[in-house]
Amino acid sequence: MKIQEFRSKLEEKLSVLVLVLLVIQPVLDVFSYFLGQTGSNALSTLARFAMLAFVALLGFFYQQEEKNIFFSFMVR
């Protein structure tokens, strides 16, 4: 699959992805609270880190100008 095709499919589904991320966040908060009560919330931290990596990769793929990818990577 070419990058342009992937970007066009990503644009179609971007609002759904953002909605899913907004819904998952409070669920992770509750999950983290109950894991904290047991003494270890490493699983919820790992899930949050995976979400962060997913959002960062989506940002790189969604970006229109490829020459700015490395600059934005350095800034972040």
Backbone as ProteinMPNN parsed JSONL, in Angstrom:
{"seq_chain_A": "MKIQEFRSKLEEKLSVLVLVLLVIQPVLDVFSYFLGQTGSNALSTLARFAMLAFVALLGFFYQQEEKNIFFSFMVR", "coords_chain_A": {"N_chain_A": [[0.838, -1.173, 0.0], [0.569, 2.153, -0.855], [1.887, 5.22, 0.495], [0.282, 7.497, 0.126], [-2.243, 6.369, -0.338], [-2.65, 5.177, 2.123], [-2.721, 7.464, 3.72], [-5.058, 8.7, 2.757], [-6.998, 6.833, 3.521], [-6.595, 6.984, 6.236], [-7.409, 9.602, 6.767], [-10.128, 9.332, 6.36], [-10.89, 7.781, 8.519], [-10.037, 9.119, 10.743], [-11.535, 10.707, 12.555], [-13.007, 8.777, 13.905], [-10.954, 7.361, 15.136], [-9.951, 9.302, 16.895], [-12.18, 9.651, 18.525], [-12.307, 7.094, 19.69], [-9.912, 7.124, 21.148], [-10.521, 9.163, 22.963], [-12.567, 7.964, 24.405], [-11.311, 5.736, 25.482], [-9.493, 6.799, 27.285], [-10.683, 7.685, 29.887], [-11.441, 5.135, 30.763], [-8.985, 3.898, 31.054], [-8.044, 5.464, 33.157], [-9.691, 4.641, 35.318], [-9.019, 1.936, 35.35], [-6.306, 2.169, 35.981], [-6.512, 3.235, 38.538], [-7.654, 1.106, 40.029], [-5.692, -0.821, 39.65], [-3.63, 0.453, 40.946], [-4.496, 0.23, 43.546], [-3.968, -2.395, 44.043], [-1.274, -2.376, 44.093], [0.399, -2.358, 41.9], [0.621, -0.724, 38.934], [1.649, -1.139, 36.442], [0.728, -2.298, 34.094], [-1.324, -0.598, 33.143], [0.209, 1.652, 32.711], [1.86, 0.757, 30.671], [-0.083, 0.397, 28.692], [-0.869, 3.058, 28.302], [1.534, 4.106, 27.324], [1.713, 2.69, 24.943], [-0.494, 3.768, 23.632], [0.402, 6.408, 23.347], [2.605, 6.047, 21.633], [1.221, 5.068, 19.406], [-0.379, 7.292, 18.703], [1.636, 9.132, 18.096], [2.842, 7.886, 15.874], [0.649, 7.932, 14.125], [0.459, 10.677, 13.774], [2.831, 11.193, 12.361], [2.324, 9.77, 9.979], [0.064, 11.082, 9.095], [0.87, 13.615, 8.527], [1.333, 16.0, 5.997], [3.516, 17.112, 4.541], [6.485, 15.638, 3.858], [9.067, 16.451, 4.382], [9.07, 17.803, 6.76], [8.885, 15.948, 8.738], [11.148, 14.904, 10.074], [12.045, 17.184, 11.388], [9.885, 17.753, 13.085], [9.992, 15.478, 14.618], [12.376, 15.87, 16.008], [11.697, 18.098, 17.512], [9.67, 17.201, 19.175]], "CA_chain_A": [[0.0, 0.0, 0.0], [1.356, 3.375, -0.923], [1.677, 6.141, 1.609], [-0.858, 8.357, -0.182], [-3.456, 5.586, -0.119], [-2.788, 5.037, 3.566], [-3.141, 8.766, 4.246], [-6.463, 8.955, 2.429], [-7.799, 5.972, 4.396], [-6.454, 7.515, 7.583], [-8.257, 10.785, 6.863], [-11.518, 8.888, 6.459], [-11.144, 7.153, 9.814], [-9.377, 9.867, 11.803], [-12.49, 11.128, 13.589], [-13.338, 7.59, 14.702], [-9.782, 7.063, 15.971], [-9.899, 10.293, 17.973], [-13.271, 9.31, 19.435], [-11.895, 5.905, 20.447], [-8.9, 7.549, 22.122], [-11.194, 9.931, 24.01], [-13.351, 7.042, 25.222], [-10.405, 4.83, 26.19], [-8.742, 7.5, 28.331], [-11.272, 7.516, 31.226], [-11.4, 3.716, 31.135], [-7.623, 3.661, 31.557], [-7.938, 6.091, 34.472], [-10.325, 3.749, 36.293], [-8.179, 0.748, 35.38], [-5.09, 2.528, 36.698], [-6.854, 3.392, 39.955], [-7.81, -0.203, 40.664], [-4.388, -1.473, 39.672], [-2.866, 1.118, 41.997], [-4.936, -0.324, 44.826], [-3.313, -3.69, 44.223], [0.151, -2.145, 44.307], [1.17, -2.289, 40.662], [-0.15, -0.245, 37.79], [2.547, -1.196, 35.282], [-0.045, -2.66, 32.907], [-1.983, 0.593, 32.611], [1.262, 2.52, 32.2], [2.241, 0.19, 29.379], [-1.167, 0.705, 27.752], [-0.779, 4.492, 27.98], [2.7, 4.298, 26.477], [1.346, 2.174, 23.617], [-1.367, 4.779, 23.021], [1.245, 7.538, 22.97], [3.357, 5.651, 20.438], [0.244, 4.972, 18.321], [-0.751, 8.649, 18.3], [2.802, 9.734, 17.457], [2.96, 7.306, 14.529], [-0.438, 8.476, 13.312], [0.836, 12.043, 13.423], [3.835, 11.15, 11.306], [1.704, 9.336, 8.73], [-0.957, 12.046, 8.674], [1.527, 14.848, 8.11], [1.313, 16.112, 4.538], [4.836, 17.382, 3.976], [7.413, 14.668, 4.417], [10.33, 17.059, 4.795], [8.949, 18.296, 8.129], [8.762, 14.829, 9.679], [12.329, 14.809, 10.92], [12.071, 18.363, 12.243], [8.883, 17.6, 14.152], [10.484, 14.423, 15.497], [13.393, 16.451, 16.864], [11.056, 19.04, 18.421], [8.89, 16.456, 20.168]], "C_chain_A": [[0.884, 1.237, 0.0], [0.972, 4.319, 0.212], [0.469, 7.04, 1.351], [-2.175, 7.626, 0.033], [-3.718, 5.426, 1.377], [-3.263, 6.345, 4.185], [-4.603, 9.045, 3.954], [-7.381, 8.082, 3.284], [-7.747, 6.463, 5.836], [-7.34, 8.743, 7.774], [-9.721, 10.41, 7.012], [-11.848, 8.393, 7.867], [-10.575, 7.938, 10.991], [-10.343, 10.287, 12.905], [-12.89, 9.955, 14.478], [-12.18, 7.241, 15.631], [-9.68, 8.032, 17.149], [-10.996, 10.009, 19.001], [-12.908, 8.096, 20.294], [-10.859, 6.277, 21.503], [-9.525, 8.334, 23.267], [-12.01, 9.024, 24.935], [-12.437, 6.139, 26.057], [-9.727, 5.518, 27.38], [-9.394, 7.395, 29.715], [-11.286, 6.063, 31.697], [-10.016, 3.366, 31.676], [-7.409, 4.318, 32.919], [-8.518, 5.193, 35.562], [-9.485, 2.481, 36.468], [-6.905, 1.007, 36.187], [-5.363, 2.68, 38.195], [-6.927, 2.033, 40.649], [-6.501, -0.996, 40.661], [-3.487, -0.851, 40.734], [-3.241, 0.614, 43.377], [-4.286, -1.679, 45.109], [-1.802, -3.552, 44.387], [0.98, -2.058, 43.044], [0.264, -1.831, 39.524], [0.712, -0.223, 36.525], [1.787, -1.516, 34.002], [-0.746, -1.444, 32.305], [-0.957, 1.6, 32.077], [1.739, 2.047, 30.839], [1.178, 0.49, 28.32], [-1.138, 2.179, 27.35], [0.419, 4.782, 27.07], [2.424, 3.801, 25.061], [0.427, 3.16, 22.898], [-0.564, 5.984, 22.547], [2.033, 7.234, 21.702], [2.435, 5.579, 19.226], [-0.132, 6.361, 17.799], [0.422, 9.345, 17.606], [2.991, 9.193, 16.043], [1.854, 7.794, 13.604], [-0.121, 9.905, 12.874], [1.864, 12.09, 12.313], [3.23, 10.747, 9.967], [0.706, 10.355, 8.196], [-0.347, 13.333, 8.13], [1.676, 14.876, 6.598], [2.704, 16.283, 3.935], [5.864, 16.484, 4.653], [8.716, 15.292, 4.901], [10.273, 17.57, 6.232], [8.895, 17.18, 9.161], [9.967, 14.78, 10.623], [12.441, 16.009, 11.852], [11.071, 18.213, 13.388], [9.288, 16.481, 15.099], [11.51, 14.984, 16.469], [12.752, 17.386, 17.898], [10.309, 18.296, 19.521], [9.828, 15.78, 21.097]], "O_chain_A": [[1.834, 1.336, 0.776], [-0.107, 4.225, 0.796], [-0.294, 7.316, 2.276], [-3.13, 8.215, 0.539], [-4.856, 5.527, 1.837], [-4.113, 6.338, 5.076], [-5.317, 9.57, 4.808], [-8.433, 8.543, 3.726], [-8.732, 6.37, 6.568], [-7.954, 8.905, 8.828], [-10.472, 11.091, 7.71], [-12.969, 8.573, 8.344], [-10.627, 7.465, 12.126], [-9.99, 10.224, 14.083], [-13.089, 10.129, 15.681], [-12.399, 6.867, 16.783], [-9.361, 7.627, 18.266], [-10.765, 10.115, 20.206], [-13.178, 8.082, 21.495], [-10.926, 5.793, 22.632], [-9.109, 8.191, 24.417], [-12.124, 9.302, 26.128], [-12.754, 5.816, 27.202], [-9.423, 4.865, 28.377], [-8.696, 7.035, 30.663], [-11.158, 5.793, 32.891], [-9.897, 2.619, 32.648], [-6.672, 3.787, 33.75], [-7.9, 5.01, 36.611], [-9.269, 2.015, 37.587], [-6.481, 0.165, 36.978], [-4.536, 2.295, 39.021], [-6.343, 1.832, 41.714], [-6.243, -1.764, 41.588], [-2.677, -1.543, 41.35], [-2.403, 0.573, 44.278], [-4.083, -2.057, 46.263], [-1.128, -4.506, 44.775], [2.16, -1.714, 43.11], [-0.731, -2.48, 39.202], [0.517, 0.618, 35.647], [2.168, -1.049, 32.928], [-0.758, -1.28, 31.085], [-1.225, 2.313, 31.11], [1.995, 2.861, 29.951], [1.512, 0.802, 27.177], [-1.357, 2.509, 26.185], [0.328, 5.603, 26.157], [2.853, 4.422, 24.089], [0.557, 3.363, 21.691], [-0.821, 6.52, 21.469], [2.116, 8.07, 20.802], [2.824, 5.987, 18.132], [-0.196, 6.575, 16.588], [0.22, 10.07, 16.631], [3.269, 9.956, 15.118], [2.099, 8.043, 12.423], [-0.402, 10.291, 11.739], [1.781, 12.933, 11.42], [3.581, 11.314, 8.932], [0.524, 10.477, 6.984], [-0.984, 14.052, 7.361], [2.096, 13.891, 5.991], [3.024, 15.658, 2.924], [6.082, 16.563, 5.862], [9.399, 14.715, 5.748], [11.315, 17.753, 6.862], [8.862, 17.46, 10.36], [9.807, 14.632, 11.834], [12.887, 15.866, 12.99], [11.392, 18.519, 14.536], [8.953, 16.534, 16.282], [11.513, 14.61, 17.642], [13.216, 17.457, 19.036], [10.32, 18.722, 20.676], [9.393, 15.092, 22.02]]}, "name": "protein", "num_of_chains": 1, "seq": "MKIQEFRSKLEEKLSVLVLVLLVIQPVLDVFSYFLGQTGSNALSTLARFAMLAFVALLGFFYQQEEKNIFFSFMVR"}
